[in-house]
Structures are given as C-alpha cells and as structure tokens.
Amino acid sequence: MTRFEGCGALVTGAGQGIGEATARRLAAEGAGVLVVDREAERAERVALSIRQEGGTAAAFTCEVDEREQVGAAVAEAVRVFGGLAVLVNNTYAYHQEPARFEEHEDEAWYADFEGCVHGAFRCVRAAVPHLVAAGGRGAIVNIGSVNAERHFGGHGYSAAKAALASFTRTLAVDLAPRGVRVNLVEPGTIATSTWDDRPEVLRRAATQYPLGRVGTPQDVAGAVAFLASPDAAWITGVTLPVDGGLLVSNLGLNRAMRAE
C-alpha cells in the first residue's frame, strides 16, 4: 500500500516499541518519517534500518519537554520531506508509585503528565501550521492507554492518559475546520522490551484478554496507520481501543462466578 506516498510524518518516541513499529509501518506505506527519540543511537538505528529496507527516514534527537527542541524537530521534518502531514505523539512517562497514596511525591505526578500530555501539547502546537498546509491530509494520532478507562494501576500515568484523551477530543473539534483530524488509540498490554525481564507477567496477563494474547507493537501501528490515512478521512475525535477485547470483558470475575 502507498497510502502515505509523498507525505512527511513525525513520530515521537520512535526509537523502540510502539513508536518504532509505527515509524516502520508509515514508511512501508510510502511516508517519509522523521524518527524522533530522546536517545540519538536508538533514533539513528531505526532510521537506518528503514532506509536499508527501501523506505525514507531520518533521525532526530529531541526531548519533548523542551519547546525549542520540539520546534526544531518539526522544522527538520518539513525541511527534509517538504512538509508535514502526520504527527504521532507516542512519548510517555510512568513512574512507580509507593504502596500508600499519601506517600506519592509531587515530582513523580508532574513527570507523568509531562511525558504523556505536555510533550504532546508542544508537538501539536509546533506542527499545526504545517498540518493545516497539508491540504486536508493533516492528521494527528495520539497514543493513549486503557489505563485512562479502567483501574489498571498507576494514578499519575492513568490520569495523564485520560487527559490526553480529552485533549484529543477538544483538539479534534478545534482543528476540524482547518482540515486536520485528531484521533487516539488506547493500547492494552503490549509486548515491548519493557517486559523483557518479566515474561511470566505477560503470560498471566494474556489469560485476561478475550483474544488470548497480549498485543504487539505492530497491532498498534496498524491502527495508527489507519487513523492517519485517507481511509479514515471522515473520522476525528475518536478513541480506538487496541486491546484484544479487554475493556469489554471481565474474564477474572466471569471465571470466579463459574467456579464450583
């Protein structure tokens, strides 16, 4: 497929996991992708791999908590690819919390919002003029989490992802008259390197998913590519769970009720 032929795309947190899979998927469908990551080596590795596979990609090192760096990343995408049509906000922060809520530190709470919401805000602010100039092809896809919908742990992270979902909806209405669509995907448990030292946790988690497995980064990338593409031209402001049926089920309770 070449749904993104001639389109410039910027993906944050693209040095690994969901961001990497998304950058690869967009490039495979014809986009020129700016692989943005806080770690230069990771960004360069992914961009080089995409080019070796015949795609178009460049790397850029950026901390999304720095307005100047975000602006520079957007400017680089426009310079290299001649414009920017797709923005994927994938960065996040998750800080382990103490057992008792009252022992939670301000810094951890603020850091989760910084990584999950404020960085996306900065990227959108810098990218909007270029997305508008894309002539109706402009699309923003934010990466949320099922934690925004249910209790899966992590007060700060969950609240921040819920804020990102709300931001997606208000932004979608605000930018619709200017031809830019804004949507969000909500992944469930995804098998990324975060879980490499805890394979048993993933195995147990899989038993709680109706589809019988946890997700892969490619599962999420496919949903992102759809929402960013012309196939979703009349879709904006939606939250799309990519969660193997988790949010519509309660397998643990169901099995408990059936137990003899």
mmCIF file of N, CA and C in Angstrom, residues 94-172:
data_model
loop_
_atom_site.group_PDB
_atom_site.id
_atom_site.type_symbol
_atom_site.label_atom_id
_atom_site.label_comp_id
_atom_site.label_asym_id
_atom_site.label_seq_id
_atom_site.Cartn_x
_atom_site.Cartn_y
_atom_site.Cartn_z
ATOM 1 N N TYR A 94 6.022 6.875 32.991
ATOM 2 C CA TYR A 94 5.339 6.073 34.014
ATOM 3 C C TYR A 94 6.298 5.904 35.177
ATOM 4 N N HIS A 95 5.914 6.426 36.311
ATOM 5 C CA HIS A 95 6.762 6.336 37.488
ATOM 6 C C HIS A 95 6.125 5.406 38.514
ATOM 7 N N GLN A 96 6.932 4.498 39.031
ATOM 8 C CA GLN A 96 6.448 3.595 40.058
ATOM 9 C C GLN A 96 5.997 4.393 41.278
ATOM 10 N N GLU A 97 4.923 3.942 41.879
ATOM 11 C CA GLU A 97 4.331 4.684 42.984
ATOM 12 C C GLU A 97 4.477 3.918 44.289
ATOM 13 N N PRO A 98 4.481 4.620 45.415
ATOM 14 C CA PRO A 98 4.566 3.949 46.713
ATOM 15 C C PRO A 98 3.286 3.183 47.017
ATOM 16 N N ALA A 99 3.364 2.283 47.955
ATOM 17 C CA ALA A 99 2.199 1.469 48.304
ATOM 18 C C ALA A 99 1.051 2.323 48.824
ATOM 19 N N ARG A 100 1.380 3.375 49.562
ATOM 20 C CA ARG A 100 0.348 4.259 50.115
ATOM 21 C C ARG A 100 0.291 5.553 49.305
ATOM 22 N N PHE A 101 -0.916 5.921 48.903
ATOM 23 C CA PHE A 101 -1.057 7.087 48.043
ATOM 24 C C PHE A 101 -0.506 8.354 48.688
ATOM 25 N N GLU A 102 -0.669 8.481 49.999
ATOM 26 C CA GLU A 102 -0.242 9.710 50.657
ATOM 27 C C GLU A 102 1.280 9.886 50.664
ATOM 28 N N GLU A 103 1.992 8.854 50.265
ATOM 29 C CA GLU A 103 3.443 8.959 50.168
ATOM 30 C C GLU A 103 3.914 9.339 48.756
ATOM 31 N N HIS A 104 2.964 9.549 47.875
ATOM 32 C CA HIS A 104 3.284 9.900 46.489
ATOM 33 C C HIS A 104 3.951 11.279 46.440
ATOM 34 N N GLU A 105 5.031 11.382 45.679
ATOM 35 C CA GLU A 105 5.750 12.642 45.554
ATOM 36 C C GLU A 105 5.215 13.486 44.405
ATOM 37 N N ASP A 106 5.218 14.810 44.583
ATOM 38 C CA ASP A 106 4.759 15.716 43.534
ATOM 39 C C ASP A 106 5.522 15.494 42.233
ATOM 40 N N GLU A 107 6.833 15.294 42.353
ATOM 41 C CA GLU A 107 7.670 15.218 41.162
ATOM 42 C C GLU A 107 7.262 14.069 40.240
ATOM 43 N N ALA A 108 6.912 12.921 40.820
ATOM 44 C CA ALA A 108 6.513 11.780 40.008
ATOM 45 C C ALA A 108 5.197 12.051 39.284
ATOM 46 N N TRP A 109 4.271 12.680 40.009
ATOM 47 C CA TRP A 109 2.978 13.022 39.399
ATOM 48 C C TRP A 109 3.180 13.979 38.224
ATOM 49 N N TYR A 110 3.947 15.018 38.461
ATOM 50 C CA TYR A 110 4.195 16.003 37.404
ATOM 51 C C TYR A 110 4.925 15.379 36.221
ATOM 52 N N ALA A 111 5.860 14.487 36.497
ATOM 53 C CA ALA A 111 6.647 13.874 35.430
ATOM 54 C C ALA A 111 5.778 13.020 34.512
ATOM 55 N N ASP A 112 4.787 12.319 35.075
ATOM 56 C CA ASP A 112 3.889 11.522 34.240
ATOM 57 C C ASP A 112 3.085 12.418 33.308
ATOM 58 N N PHE A 113 2.624 13.538 33.807
ATOM 59 C CA PHE A 113 1.888 14.469 32.947
ATOM 60 C C PHE A 113 2.807 15.101 31.907
ATOM 61 N N GLU A 114 4.039 15.380 32.307
ATOM 62 C CA GLU A 114 4.999 15.969 31.368
ATOM 63 C C GLU A 114 5.219 15.037 30.179
ATOM 64 N N GLY A 115 5.449 13.753 30.473
ATOM 65 C CA GLY A 115 5.736 12.803 29.413
ATOM 66 C C GLY A 115 4.544 12.419 28.571
ATOM 67 N N CYS A 116 3.364 12.358 29.186
ATOM 68 C CA CYS A 116 2.177 11.858 28.478
ATOM 69 C C CYS A 116 1.336 12.945 27.822
ATOM 70 N N VAL A 117 1.315 14.141 28.397
ATOM 71 C CA VAL A 117 0.407 15.182 27.916
ATOM 72 C C VAL A 117 1.141 16.424 27.427
ATOM 73 N N HIS A 118 2.010 16.963 28.257
ATOM 74 C CA HIS A 118 2.631 18.239 27.918
ATOM 75 C C HIS A 118 3.515 18.138 26.693
ATOM 76 N N GLY A 119 4.195 17.013 26.524
ATOM 77 C CA GLY A 119 5.013 16.828 25.332
ATOM 78 C C GLY A 119 4.160 16.802 24.075
ATOM 79 N N ALA A 120 3.017 16.120 24.153
ATOM 80 C CA ALA A 120 2.106 16.088 23.008
ATOM 81 C C ALA A 120 1.591 17.484 22.687
ATOM 82 N N PHE A 121 1.273 18.248 23.717
ATOM 83 C CA PHE A 121 0.821 19.631 23.529
ATOM 84 C C PHE A 121 1.868 20.436 22.760
ATOM 85 N N ARG A 122 3.126 20.312 23.162
ATOM 86 C CA ARG A 122 4.184 21.075 22.490
ATOM 87 C C ARG A 122 4.339 20.648 21.034
ATOM 88 N N CYS A 123 4.277 19.351 20.793
ATOM 89 C CA CYS A 123 4.414 18.860 19.420
ATOM 90 C C CYS A 123 3.267 19.334 18.537
ATOM 91 N N VAL A 124 2.060 19.269 19.065
ATOM 92 C CA VAL A 124 0.906 19.733 18.286
ATOM 93 C C VAL A 124 1.032 21.215 17.982
ATOM 94 N N ARG A 125 1.372 21.998 18.985
ATOM 95 C CA ARG A 125 1.481 23.445 18.790
ATOM 96 C C ARG A 125 2.460 23.785 17.669
ATOM 97 N N ALA A 126 3.593 23.096 17.654
ATOM 98 C CA ALA A 126 4.593 23.361 16.634
ATOM 99 C C ALA A 126 4.178 22.845 15.261
ATOM 100 N N ALA A 127 3.427 21.756 15.236
ATOM 101 C CA ALA A 127 3.115 21.096 13.961
ATOM 102 C C ALA A 127 1.883 21.639 13.261
ATOM 103 N N VAL A 128 0.954 22.232 13.991
ATOM 104 C CA VAL A 128 -0.342 22.610 13.410
ATOM 105 C C VAL A 128 -0.237 23.420 12.120
ATOM 106 N N PRO A 129 0.569 24.477 12.052
ATOM 107 C CA PRO A 129 0.604 25.241 10.789
ATOM 108 C C PRO A 129 0.965 24.371 9.582
ATOM 109 N N HIS A 130 1.839 23.418 9.780
ATOM 110 C CA HIS A 130 2.265 22.549 8.677
ATOM 111 C C HIS A 130 1.208 21.491 8.364
ATOM 112 N N LEU A 131 0.542 20.984 9.387
ATOM 113 C CA LEU A 131 -0.534 20.024 9.159
ATOM 114 C C LEU A 131 -1.687 20.676 8.408
ATOM 115 N N VAL A 132 -2.000 21.921 8.744
ATOM 116 C CA VAL A 132 -3.035 22.664 8.020
ATOM 117 C C VAL A 132 -2.633 22.840 6.560
ATOM 118 N N ALA A 133 -1.362 23.106 6.328
ATOM 119 C CA ALA A 133 -0.866 23.327 4.969
ATOM 120 C C ALA A 133 -0.857 22.048 4.139
ATOM 121 N N ALA A 134 -1.111 20.890 4.768
ATOM 122 C CA ALA A 134 -1.107 19.621 4.045
ATOM 123 C C ALA A 134 -2.351 19.440 3.186
ATOM 124 N N GLY A 135 -3.234 20.426 3.183
ATOM 125 C CA GLY A 135 -4.377 20.410 2.276
ATOM 126 C C GLY A 135 -5.394 19.321 2.522
ATOM 127 N N GLY A 136 -5.760 19.137 3.774
ATOM 128 C CA GLY A 136 -6.766 18.134 4.116
ATOM 129 C C GLY A 136 -6.199 16.785 4.468
ATOM 130 N N ARG A 137 -4.884 16.597 4.316
ATOM 131 C CA ARG A 137 -4.257 15.329 4.676
ATOM 132 C C ARG A 137 -3.710 15.345 6.092
ATOM 133 N N GLY A 138 -3.753 16.489 6.769
ATOM 134 C CA GLY A 138 -3.184 16.586 8.100
ATOM 135 C C GLY A 138 -3.878 15.677 9.096
ATOM 136 N N ALA A 139 -3.089 14.923 9.845
ATOM 137 C CA ALA A 139 -3.656 14.002 10.840
ATOM 138 C C ALA A 139 -2.732 13.889 12.035
ATOM 139 N N ILE A 140 -3.332 13.903 13.209
ATOM 140 C CA ILE A 140 -2.613 13.675 14.462
ATOM 141 C C ILE A 140 -3.171 12.399 15.088
ATOM 142 N N VAL A 141 -2.287 11.514 15.497
ATOM 143 C CA VAL A 141 -2.709 10.323 16.240
ATOM 144 C C VAL A 141 -1.937 10.302 17.554
ATOM 145 N N ASN A 142 -2.656 10.338 18.648
ATOM 146 C CA ASN A 142 -2.064 10.270 19.976
ATOM 147 C C ASN A 142 -2.126 8.834 20.500
ATOM 148 N N ILE A 143 -1.107 8.443 21.217
ATOM 149 C CA ILE A 143 -1.080 7.096 21.798
ATOM 150 C C ILE A 143 -1.479 7.190 23.265
ATOM 151 N N GLY A 144 -2.656 6.693 23.578
ATOM 152 C CA GLY A 144 -3.166 6.717 24.934
ATOM 153 C C GLY A 144 -2.933 5.398 25.638
ATOM 154 N N SER A 145 -3.896 4.977 26.441
ATOM 155 C CA SER A 145 -3.776 3.718 27.175
ATOM 156 C C SER A 145 -5.132 3.324 27.731
ATOM 157 N N VAL A 146 -5.359 2.027 27.850
ATOM 158 C CA VAL A 146 -6.578 1.555 28.502
ATOM 159 C C VAL A 146 -6.634 2.011 29.955
ATOM 160 N N ASN A 147 -5.493 2.413 30.504
ATOM 161 C CA ASN A 147 -5.483 2.926 31.884
ATOM 162 C C ASN A 147 -6.345 4.166 32.039
ATOM 163 N N ALA A 148 -6.632 4.850 30.944
ATOM 164 C CA ALA A 148 -7.498 6.019 31.007
ATOM 165 C C ALA A 148 -8.953 5.641 31.253
ATOM 166 N N GLU A 149 -9.274 4.361 31.050
ATOM 167 C CA GLU A 149 -10.671 3.917 31.119
ATOM 168 C C GLU A 149 -10.998 3.089 32.351
ATOM 169 N N ARG A 150 -10.031 2.349 32.849
ATOM 170 C CA ARG A 150 -10.272 1.412 33.950
ATOM 171 C C ARG A 150 -9.095 1.477 34.926
ATOM 172 N N HIS A 151 -9.277 0.839 36.071
ATOM 173 C CA HIS A 151 -8.189 0.777 37.050
ATOM 174 C C HIS A 151 -7.248 -0.366 36.712
ATOM 175 N N PHE A 152 -6.069 -0.008 36.210
ATOM 176 C CA PHE A 152 -5.015 -0.990 35.975
ATOM 177 C C PHE A 152 -3.731 -0.589 36.703
ATOM 178 N N GLY A 153 -3.846 0.363 37.638
ATOM 179 C CA GLY A 153 -2.689 0.821 38.386
ATOM 180 C C GLY A 153 -2.083 2.074 37.792
ATOM 181 N N GLY A 154 -1.343 2.793 38.618
ATOM 182 C CA GLY A 154 -0.643 3.980 38.145
ATOM 183 C C GLY A 154 -1.516 5.217 38.141
ATOM 184 N N HIS A 155 -1.642 5.887 39.285
ATOM 185 C CA HIS A 155 -2.506 7.065 39.378
ATOM 186 C C HIS A 155 -2.094 8.164 38.404
ATOM 187 N N GLY A 156 -0.835 8.569 38.461
ATOM 188 C CA GLY A 156 -0.381 9.665 37.623
ATOM 189 C C GLY A 156 -0.458 9.337 36.150
ATOM 190 N N TYR A 157 0.041 8.158 35.778
ATOM 191 C CA TYR A 157 0.022 7.720 34.383
ATOM 192 C C TYR A 157 -1.411 7.628 33.859
ATOM 193 N N SER A 158 -2.285 7.020 34.636
ATOM 194 C CA SER A 158 -3.676 6.857 34.209
ATOM 195 C C SER A 158 -4.367 8.204 34.037
ATOM 196 N N ALA A 159 -4.162 9.105 35.002
ATOM 197 C CA ALA A 159 -4.776 10.429 34.908
ATOM 198 C C ALA A 159 -4.227 11.196 33.707
ATOM 199 N N ALA A 160 -2.934 11.054 33.461
ATOM 200 C CA ALA A 160 -2.326 11.753 32.328
ATOM 201 C C ALA A 160 -2.855 11.222 31.006
ATOM 202 N N LYS A 161 -3.025 9.917 30.891
ATOM 203 C CA LYS A 161 -3.556 9.357 29.647
ATOM 204 C C LYS A 161 -5.022 9.746 29.447
ATOM 205 N N ALA A 162 -5.773 9.871 30.544
ATOM 206 C CA ALA A 162 -7.150 10.356 30.439
ATOM 207 C C ALA A 162 -7.166 11.802 29.962
ATOM 208 N N ALA A 163 -6.238 12.596 30.448
ATOM 209 C CA ALA A 163 -6.131 13.982 29.996
ATOM 210 C C ALA A 163 -5.791 14.039 28.514
ATOM 211 N N LEU A 164 -4.919 13.143 28.056
ATOM 212 C CA LEU A 164 -4.566 13.105 26.642
ATOM 213 C C LEU A 164 -5.775 12.762 25.782
ATOM 214 N N ALA A 165 -6.634 11.869 26.270
ATOM 215 C CA ALA A 165 -7.848 11.528 25.530
ATOM 216 C C ALA A 165 -8.781 12.727 25.437
ATOM 217 N N SER A 166 -8.914 13.483 26.520
ATOM 218 C CA SER A 166 -9.750 14.682 26.500
ATOM 219 C C SER A 166 -9.165 15.728 25.554
ATOM 220 N N PHE A 167 -7.854 15.898 25.612
ATOM 221 C CA PHE A 167 -7.172 16.829 24.716
ATOM 222 C C PHE A 167 -7.418 16.450 23.254
ATOM 223 N N THR A 168 -7.411 15.159 22.970
ATOM 224 C CA THR A 168 -7.672 14.681 21.613
ATOM 225 C C THR A 168 -9.042 15.139 21.129
ATOM 226 N N ARG A 169 -10.047 15.004 21.986
ATOM 227 C CA ARG A 169 -11.407 15.369 21.579
ATOM 228 C C ARG A 169 -11.556 16.869 21.359
ATOM 229 N N THR A 170 -11.062 17.675 22.286
ATOM 230 C CA THR A 170 -11.218 19.129 22.121
ATOM 231 C C THR A 170 -10.405 19.627 20.933
ATOM 232 N N LEU A 171 -9.230 19.058 20.741
ATOM 233 C CA LEU A 171 -8.385 19.465 19.622
ATOM 234 C C LEU A 171 -9.020 19.069 18.288
ATOM 235 N N ALA A 172 -9.663 17.906 18.255
ATOM 236 C CA ALA A 172 -10.315 17.452 17.025
ATOM 237 C C ALA A 172 -11.364 18.451 16.558
#
